[in-house]
Coordinates of C-alpha atoms and ligand atoms in Angstrom, one line a residue:
X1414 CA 2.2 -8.0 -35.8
X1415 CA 4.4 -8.0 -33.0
X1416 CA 2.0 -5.0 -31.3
X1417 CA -0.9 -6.8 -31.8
X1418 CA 0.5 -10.4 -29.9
X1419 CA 1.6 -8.1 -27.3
X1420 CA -1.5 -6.4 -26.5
X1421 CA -3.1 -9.8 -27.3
X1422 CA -0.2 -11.0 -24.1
X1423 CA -1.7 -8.1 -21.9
X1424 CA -5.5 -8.6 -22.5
X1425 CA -5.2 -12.4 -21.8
X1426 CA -3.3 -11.5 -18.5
X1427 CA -5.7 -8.8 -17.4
X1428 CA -8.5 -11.2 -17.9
X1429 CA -6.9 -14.1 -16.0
X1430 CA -6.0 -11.7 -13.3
X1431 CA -2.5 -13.0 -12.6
X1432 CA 1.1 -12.5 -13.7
X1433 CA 3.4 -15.1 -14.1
X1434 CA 6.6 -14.0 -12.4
X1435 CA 10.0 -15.8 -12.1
X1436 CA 10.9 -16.5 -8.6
X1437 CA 14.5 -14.8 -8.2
X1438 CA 16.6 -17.0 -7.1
X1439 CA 15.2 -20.3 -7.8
X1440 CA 16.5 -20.4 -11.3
X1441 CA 14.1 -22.3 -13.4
X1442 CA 10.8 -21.9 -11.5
X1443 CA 8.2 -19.8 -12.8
X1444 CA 5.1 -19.4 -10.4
X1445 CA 1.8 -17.7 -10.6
X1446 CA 1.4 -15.0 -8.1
X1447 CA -2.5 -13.8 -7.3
X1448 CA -2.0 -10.8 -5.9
X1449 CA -5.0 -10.4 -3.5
X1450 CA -7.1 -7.1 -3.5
X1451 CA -6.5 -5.9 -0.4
X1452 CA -3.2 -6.7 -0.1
X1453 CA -1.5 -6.2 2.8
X1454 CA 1.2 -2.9 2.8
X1455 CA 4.8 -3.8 3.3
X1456 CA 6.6 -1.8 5.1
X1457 CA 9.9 -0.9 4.6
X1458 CA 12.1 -3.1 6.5
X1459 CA 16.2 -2.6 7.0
X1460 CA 17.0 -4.9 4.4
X1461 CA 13.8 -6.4 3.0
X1462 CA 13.4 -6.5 -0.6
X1463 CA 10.0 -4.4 -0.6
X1464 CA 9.8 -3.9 -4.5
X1465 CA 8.9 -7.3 -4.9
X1466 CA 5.5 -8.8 -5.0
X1467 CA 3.6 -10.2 -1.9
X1468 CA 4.2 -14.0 -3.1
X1469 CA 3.4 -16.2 -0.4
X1470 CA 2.4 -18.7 -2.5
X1471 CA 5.4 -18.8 -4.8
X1472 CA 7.4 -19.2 -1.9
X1473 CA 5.2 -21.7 0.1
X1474 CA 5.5 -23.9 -3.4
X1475 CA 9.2 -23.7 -3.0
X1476 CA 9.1 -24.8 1.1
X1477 CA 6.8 -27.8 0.0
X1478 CA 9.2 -28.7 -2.7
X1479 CA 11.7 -29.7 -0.1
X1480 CA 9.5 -31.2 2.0
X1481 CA 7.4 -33.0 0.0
X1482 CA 7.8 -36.2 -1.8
X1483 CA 6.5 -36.7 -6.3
X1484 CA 4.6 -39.5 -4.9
X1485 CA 2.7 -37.7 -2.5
X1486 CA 2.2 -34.8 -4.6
X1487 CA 0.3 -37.5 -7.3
X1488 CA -1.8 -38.2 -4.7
X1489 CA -3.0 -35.1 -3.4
X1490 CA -6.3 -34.1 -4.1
X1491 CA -6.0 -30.6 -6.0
X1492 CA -10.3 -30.2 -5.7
X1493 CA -10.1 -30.4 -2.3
X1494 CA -8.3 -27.3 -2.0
X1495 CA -10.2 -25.5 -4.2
X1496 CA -13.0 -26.3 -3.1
X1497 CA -12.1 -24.9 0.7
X1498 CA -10.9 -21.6 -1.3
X1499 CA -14.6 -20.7 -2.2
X1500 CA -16.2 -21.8 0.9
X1501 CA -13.8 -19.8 2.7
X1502 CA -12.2 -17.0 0.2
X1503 CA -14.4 -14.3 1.9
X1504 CA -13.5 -14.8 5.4
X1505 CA -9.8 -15.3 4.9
X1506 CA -6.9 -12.9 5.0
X1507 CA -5.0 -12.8 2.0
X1508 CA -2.1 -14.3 3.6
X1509 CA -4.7 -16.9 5.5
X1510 CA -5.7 -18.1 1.7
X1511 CA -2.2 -18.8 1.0
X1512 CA -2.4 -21.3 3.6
X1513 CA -5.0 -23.4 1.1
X1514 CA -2.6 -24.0 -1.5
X1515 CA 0.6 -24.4 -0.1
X1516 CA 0.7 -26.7 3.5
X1517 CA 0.4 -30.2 1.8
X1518 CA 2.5 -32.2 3.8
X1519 CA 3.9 -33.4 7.3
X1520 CA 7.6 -32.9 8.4
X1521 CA 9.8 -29.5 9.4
X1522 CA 9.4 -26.3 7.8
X1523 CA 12.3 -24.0 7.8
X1524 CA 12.1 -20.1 7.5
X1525 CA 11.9 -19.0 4.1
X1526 CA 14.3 -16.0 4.0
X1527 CA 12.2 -14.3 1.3
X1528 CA 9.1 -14.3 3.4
X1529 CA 7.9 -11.1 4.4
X1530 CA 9.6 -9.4 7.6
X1531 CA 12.1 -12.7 7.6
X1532 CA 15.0 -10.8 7.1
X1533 CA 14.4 -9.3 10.1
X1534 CA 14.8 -12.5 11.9
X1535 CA 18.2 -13.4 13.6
X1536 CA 17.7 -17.0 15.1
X1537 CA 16.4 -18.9 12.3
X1538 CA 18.4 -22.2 11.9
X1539 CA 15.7 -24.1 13.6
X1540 CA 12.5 -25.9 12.2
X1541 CA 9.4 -25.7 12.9
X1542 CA 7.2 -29.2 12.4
X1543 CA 3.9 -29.4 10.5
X1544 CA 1.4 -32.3 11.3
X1545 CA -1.5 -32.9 9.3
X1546 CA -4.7 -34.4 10.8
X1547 CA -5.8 -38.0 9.3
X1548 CA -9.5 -38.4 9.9
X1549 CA -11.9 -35.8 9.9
X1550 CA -10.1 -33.2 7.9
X1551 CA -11.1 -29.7 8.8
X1552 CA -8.2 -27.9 6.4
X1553 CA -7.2 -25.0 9.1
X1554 CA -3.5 -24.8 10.2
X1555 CA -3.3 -24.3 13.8
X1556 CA 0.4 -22.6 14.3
X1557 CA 0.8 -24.0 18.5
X1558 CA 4.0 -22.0 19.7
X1559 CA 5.1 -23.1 23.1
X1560 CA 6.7 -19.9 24.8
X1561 CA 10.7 -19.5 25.1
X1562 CA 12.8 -22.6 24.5
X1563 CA 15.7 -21.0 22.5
X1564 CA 19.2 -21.4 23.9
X1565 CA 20.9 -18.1 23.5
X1566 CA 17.8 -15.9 22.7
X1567 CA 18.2 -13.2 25.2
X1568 CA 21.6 -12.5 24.1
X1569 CA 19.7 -11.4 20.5
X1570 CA 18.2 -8.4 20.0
X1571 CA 15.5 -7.6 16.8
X1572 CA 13.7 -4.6 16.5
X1573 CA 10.6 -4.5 18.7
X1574 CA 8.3 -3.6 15.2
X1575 CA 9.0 -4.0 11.5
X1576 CA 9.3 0.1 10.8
X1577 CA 11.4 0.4 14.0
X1578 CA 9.5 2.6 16.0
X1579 CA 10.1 2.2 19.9
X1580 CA 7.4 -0.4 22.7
X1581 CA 4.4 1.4 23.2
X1582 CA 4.0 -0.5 26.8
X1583 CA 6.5 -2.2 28.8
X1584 CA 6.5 -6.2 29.2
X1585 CA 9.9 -8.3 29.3
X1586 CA 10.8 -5.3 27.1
X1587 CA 10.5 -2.1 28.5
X1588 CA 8.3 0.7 26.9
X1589 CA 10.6 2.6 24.3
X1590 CA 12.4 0.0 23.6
X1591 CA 13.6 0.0 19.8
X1592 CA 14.9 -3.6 20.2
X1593 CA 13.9 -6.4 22.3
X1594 CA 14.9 -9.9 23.6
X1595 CA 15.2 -12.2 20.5
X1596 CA 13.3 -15.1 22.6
X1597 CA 13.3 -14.8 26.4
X1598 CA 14.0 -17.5 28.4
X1599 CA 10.6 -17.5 30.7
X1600 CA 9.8 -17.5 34.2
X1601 CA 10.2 -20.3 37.0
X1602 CA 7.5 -21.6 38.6
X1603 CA 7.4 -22.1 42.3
X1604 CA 8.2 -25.5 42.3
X1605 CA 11.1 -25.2 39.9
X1606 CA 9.0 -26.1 37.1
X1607 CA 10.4 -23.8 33.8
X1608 CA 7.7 -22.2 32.2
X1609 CA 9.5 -23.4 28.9
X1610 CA 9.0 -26.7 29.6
X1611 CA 5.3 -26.4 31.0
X1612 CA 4.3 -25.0 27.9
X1613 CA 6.1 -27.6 25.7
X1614 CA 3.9 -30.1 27.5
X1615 CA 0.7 -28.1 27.3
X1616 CA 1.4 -27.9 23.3
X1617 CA 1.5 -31.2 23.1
X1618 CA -1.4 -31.8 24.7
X1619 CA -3.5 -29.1 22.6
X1620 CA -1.8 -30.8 19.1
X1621 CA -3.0 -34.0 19.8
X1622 CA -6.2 -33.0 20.8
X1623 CA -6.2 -30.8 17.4
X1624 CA -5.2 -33.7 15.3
X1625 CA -7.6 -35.8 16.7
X1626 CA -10.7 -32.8 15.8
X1627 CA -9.5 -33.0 12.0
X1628 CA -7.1 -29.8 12.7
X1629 CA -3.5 -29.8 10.9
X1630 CA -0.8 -28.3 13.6
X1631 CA 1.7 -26.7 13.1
X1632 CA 4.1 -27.4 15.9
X1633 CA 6.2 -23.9 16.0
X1634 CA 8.6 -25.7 19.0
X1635 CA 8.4 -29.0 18.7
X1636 CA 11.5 -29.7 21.2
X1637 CA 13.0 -28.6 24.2
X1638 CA 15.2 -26.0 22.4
X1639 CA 13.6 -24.5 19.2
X1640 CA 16.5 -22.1 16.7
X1641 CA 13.7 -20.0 15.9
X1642 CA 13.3 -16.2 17.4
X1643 CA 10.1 -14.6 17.6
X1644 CA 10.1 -13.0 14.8
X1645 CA 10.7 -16.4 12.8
X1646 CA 7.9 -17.7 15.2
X1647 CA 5.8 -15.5 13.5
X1648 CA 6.6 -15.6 10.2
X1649 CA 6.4 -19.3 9.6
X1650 CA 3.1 -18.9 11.2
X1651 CA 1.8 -16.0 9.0
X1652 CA 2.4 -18.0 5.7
X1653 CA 1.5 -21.6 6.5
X1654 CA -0.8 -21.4 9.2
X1655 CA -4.2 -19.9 9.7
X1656 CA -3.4 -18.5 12.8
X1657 CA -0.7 -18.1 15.7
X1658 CA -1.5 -19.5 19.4
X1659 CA 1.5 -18.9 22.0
X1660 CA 1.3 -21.1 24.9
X1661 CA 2.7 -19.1 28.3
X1662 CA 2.6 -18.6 32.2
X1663 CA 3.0 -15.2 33.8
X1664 CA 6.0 -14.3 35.7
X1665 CA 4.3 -11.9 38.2
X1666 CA 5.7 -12.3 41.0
X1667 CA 2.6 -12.8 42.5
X1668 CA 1.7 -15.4 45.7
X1669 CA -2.0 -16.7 44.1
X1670 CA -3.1 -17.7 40.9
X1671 CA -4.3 -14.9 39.1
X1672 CA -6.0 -16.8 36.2
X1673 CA -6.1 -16.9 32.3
X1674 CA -5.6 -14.1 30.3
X1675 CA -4.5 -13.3 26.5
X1676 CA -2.1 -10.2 25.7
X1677 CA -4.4 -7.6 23.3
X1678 CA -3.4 -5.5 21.4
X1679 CA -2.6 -1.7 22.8
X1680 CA -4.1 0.6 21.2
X1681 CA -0.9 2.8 19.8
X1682 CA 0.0 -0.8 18.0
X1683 CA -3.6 -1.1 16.0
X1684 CA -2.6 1.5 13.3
X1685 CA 0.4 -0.1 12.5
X1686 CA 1.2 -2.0 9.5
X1687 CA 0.4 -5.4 9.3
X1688 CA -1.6 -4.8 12.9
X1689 CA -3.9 -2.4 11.7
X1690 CA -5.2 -5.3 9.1
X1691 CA -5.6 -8.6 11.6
X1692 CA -5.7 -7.1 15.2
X1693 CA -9.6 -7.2 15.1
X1694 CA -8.9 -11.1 14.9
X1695 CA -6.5 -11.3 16.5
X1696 CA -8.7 -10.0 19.4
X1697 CA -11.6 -11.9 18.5
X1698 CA -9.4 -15.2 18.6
X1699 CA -8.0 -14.1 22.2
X1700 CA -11.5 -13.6 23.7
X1701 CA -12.5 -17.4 22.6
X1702 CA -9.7 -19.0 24.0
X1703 CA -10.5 -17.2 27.1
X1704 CA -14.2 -18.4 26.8
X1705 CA -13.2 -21.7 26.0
X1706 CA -11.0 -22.0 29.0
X1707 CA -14.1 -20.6 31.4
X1708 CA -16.2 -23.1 30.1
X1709 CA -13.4 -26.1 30.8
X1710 CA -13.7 -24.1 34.5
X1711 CA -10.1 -22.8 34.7
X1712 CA -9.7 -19.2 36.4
X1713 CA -9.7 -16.4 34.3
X1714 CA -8.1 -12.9 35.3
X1715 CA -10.5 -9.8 35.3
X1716 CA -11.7 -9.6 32.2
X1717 CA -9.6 -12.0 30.5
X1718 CA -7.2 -9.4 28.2
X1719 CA -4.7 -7.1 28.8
X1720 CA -2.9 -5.1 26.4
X1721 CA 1.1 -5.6 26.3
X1722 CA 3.3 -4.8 23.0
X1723 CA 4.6 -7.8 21.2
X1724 CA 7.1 -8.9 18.8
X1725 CA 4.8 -11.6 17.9
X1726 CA 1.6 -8.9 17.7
X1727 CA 3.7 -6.6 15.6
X1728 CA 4.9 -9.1 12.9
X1729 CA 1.6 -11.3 12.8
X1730 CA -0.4 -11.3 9.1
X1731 CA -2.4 -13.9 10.5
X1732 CA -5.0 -14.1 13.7
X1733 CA -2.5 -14.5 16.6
X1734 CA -2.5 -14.8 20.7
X1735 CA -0.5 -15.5 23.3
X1736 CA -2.8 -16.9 25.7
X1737 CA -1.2 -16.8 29.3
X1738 CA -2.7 -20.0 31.2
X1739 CA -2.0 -18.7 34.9
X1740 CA 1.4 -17.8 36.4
X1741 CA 4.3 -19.4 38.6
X1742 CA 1.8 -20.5 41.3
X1743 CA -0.7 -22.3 38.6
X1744 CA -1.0 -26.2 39.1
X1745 CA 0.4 -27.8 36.4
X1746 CA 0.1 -31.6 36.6
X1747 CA -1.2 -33.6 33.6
X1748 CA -5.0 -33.2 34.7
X1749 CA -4.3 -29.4 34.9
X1750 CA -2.8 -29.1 31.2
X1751 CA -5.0 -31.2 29.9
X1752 CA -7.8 -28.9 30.9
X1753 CA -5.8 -26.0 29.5
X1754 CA -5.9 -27.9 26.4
X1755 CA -9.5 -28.8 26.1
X1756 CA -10.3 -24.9 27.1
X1757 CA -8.1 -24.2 23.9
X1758 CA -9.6 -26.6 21.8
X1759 CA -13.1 -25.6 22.4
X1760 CA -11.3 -21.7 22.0
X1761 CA -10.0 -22.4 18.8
X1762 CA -13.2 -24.2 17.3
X1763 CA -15.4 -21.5 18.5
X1764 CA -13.2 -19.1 16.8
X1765 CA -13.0 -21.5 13.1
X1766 CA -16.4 -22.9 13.3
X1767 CA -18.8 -20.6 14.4
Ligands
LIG2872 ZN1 6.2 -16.7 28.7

């Protein structure tokens, strides 16, 4: 008897296609973890726990727990969720179909330490702040990360990828470098201007202008100084937002405005794991900013790309760019960022809606 309502257990699970696991740590919760079919590979991380499960969604549950009120859980609308997951179930990354089920409400979102690659975070007492859009809901998380802004980040260091190996190029890090800048501070402009603060305002402008197109923001730095490192940049991103945008100026030293460019990916990071599974998007999203910033008029640099090694590229699951809107000698008055803003919009829906 007791065989038989085992295998009767096991047939019922196979056919649903899930496993109900408990969520360690959180006591009573029990969640249901789909684990996708081309799941991403861990890697093995100093001290990440990589026998577990992938379970973004588990975990996502928890962060929306403490963010999110009973009353506006009743009034959620559960269809409309899944009814985005079949329109879009094919053309999202595992960890970009998370996304559907979890982000249901406005307010901060903390790093969840269990996330994947969080551990290897070191300045992650900050919040990040999710906004959802009112009218003319689209259901795609825009993560908007305005560059630098952490007090103390350069005194950090975290490793430069997840499996340690050294930069393949130089940048603010130099090439070989096994560990890199936590957050850098940024350039100067000319006038004084920090680049910090340029590309706080330019991320405002962009998440108004996303709000107001039916797209739900999620505002990475939402203040002049952000507790978050890169790495914790990116990790919120990867599991509630659809896809990572950092806002940024060039420090080249140069006396002319070079233009806009977004950093690729180098071709020693693209076999790397989690690159090797989003870069392709990751590029494709960095070459329609850049076309949605020509068509708004605003310079572009050569052909619009160039490939540096990130922290945020090596650690991204989701589609993500740092788009760099000029350099220190780039005009940055309100008309001037707005532009930037409207190139970005027109970037990011030519990348979601084509
Ligand atoms: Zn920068």
């Amino acid at each position: 008897m007791k065989n038989k309502e085992i295998m009767k257990m096991v047939c019922e699970l196979l056919l649903a296609g899930c496993f109900v696991v408990p969520l360690s740590g959180c006591g009573e919760l029990s969640v249901e973890v789909v684990t996708p079919p081309d799941k991403l590979v861990a890697s093995e991380g100093p001290s990440s726990d990589s026998t577990a499960p992938s379970n973004e969604v588990a975990d996502i549950v928890v962060v929306h727990d403490e963010i999110q009120t009973p009353e506006e859980e009743e009034i959620l609308p559960e269809a409309d969720f899944n009814d985005h997951k079949t329109e879009e179930a094919k053309e999202l990354l595992p960890s970009e179909q998370a996304v559907v089920k979890s982000v249901t409400a406005s307010g901060p979102v903390a790093l969840d330490p269990s996330w994947e690659y969080a551990s290897y975070s070191k300045i992650n007492s900050g919040h990040a702040v999710m906004y959802r859009a009112e009218v003319g809901r689209k259901d795609i998380v825009i993560g908007v990360n305005a560059g630098h802004g952490t007090n103390g980040g350069t005194k950090v260091k975290t490793f430069s990828h997840p499996d340690m190996s050294p930069k393949f190029t130089g940048g603010t890090n130099a090439k070989g470098a096994v560990e890199s800048m936590a957050v850098s501070s940024g350039m100067t402009f000319n006038d004084g201007s920090r680049e910090a603060v340029v590309a706080l305002a330019t991320a405002r402008k962009l998440r108004d202008l996303l709000l107001a197109n039916g797209y739900d923001v999620l505002m990475v730095r939402d203040d002049d100084d952000v507790q978050l490192d890169n790495i914790a940049r990116t990790v919120i991103c990867n599991n509630l937002a659809n896809c990572h945008i950092s806002i940024h100026f060039d420090g080249d030293g140069l006396d002319h405005d070079k233009g806009c460019f977004f950093i690729s990916t180098p071709d020693g990071l693209k076999s790397s794991v989690p690159v090797a599974f989003v870069w392709e998007k990751s590029e494709a999203l960095g070459r329609s900013l850049v076309e949605g910033l020509r068509g708004k008029g605003c310079k572009i640099n050569g052909n619009g790309a160039m490939a540096i090694d990130l922290t945020q590229t090596s650690y991204s699951t989701v589609p993500s760019v740092d788009i760099e809107l000029g350099n220190q000698t780039t005009p940055h008055d309100d008309a001037n960022l707005a532009r930037f803003a409207e190139g970005l919009l027109d970037g990011i829906n030519g990348y979601f809606l084509k």
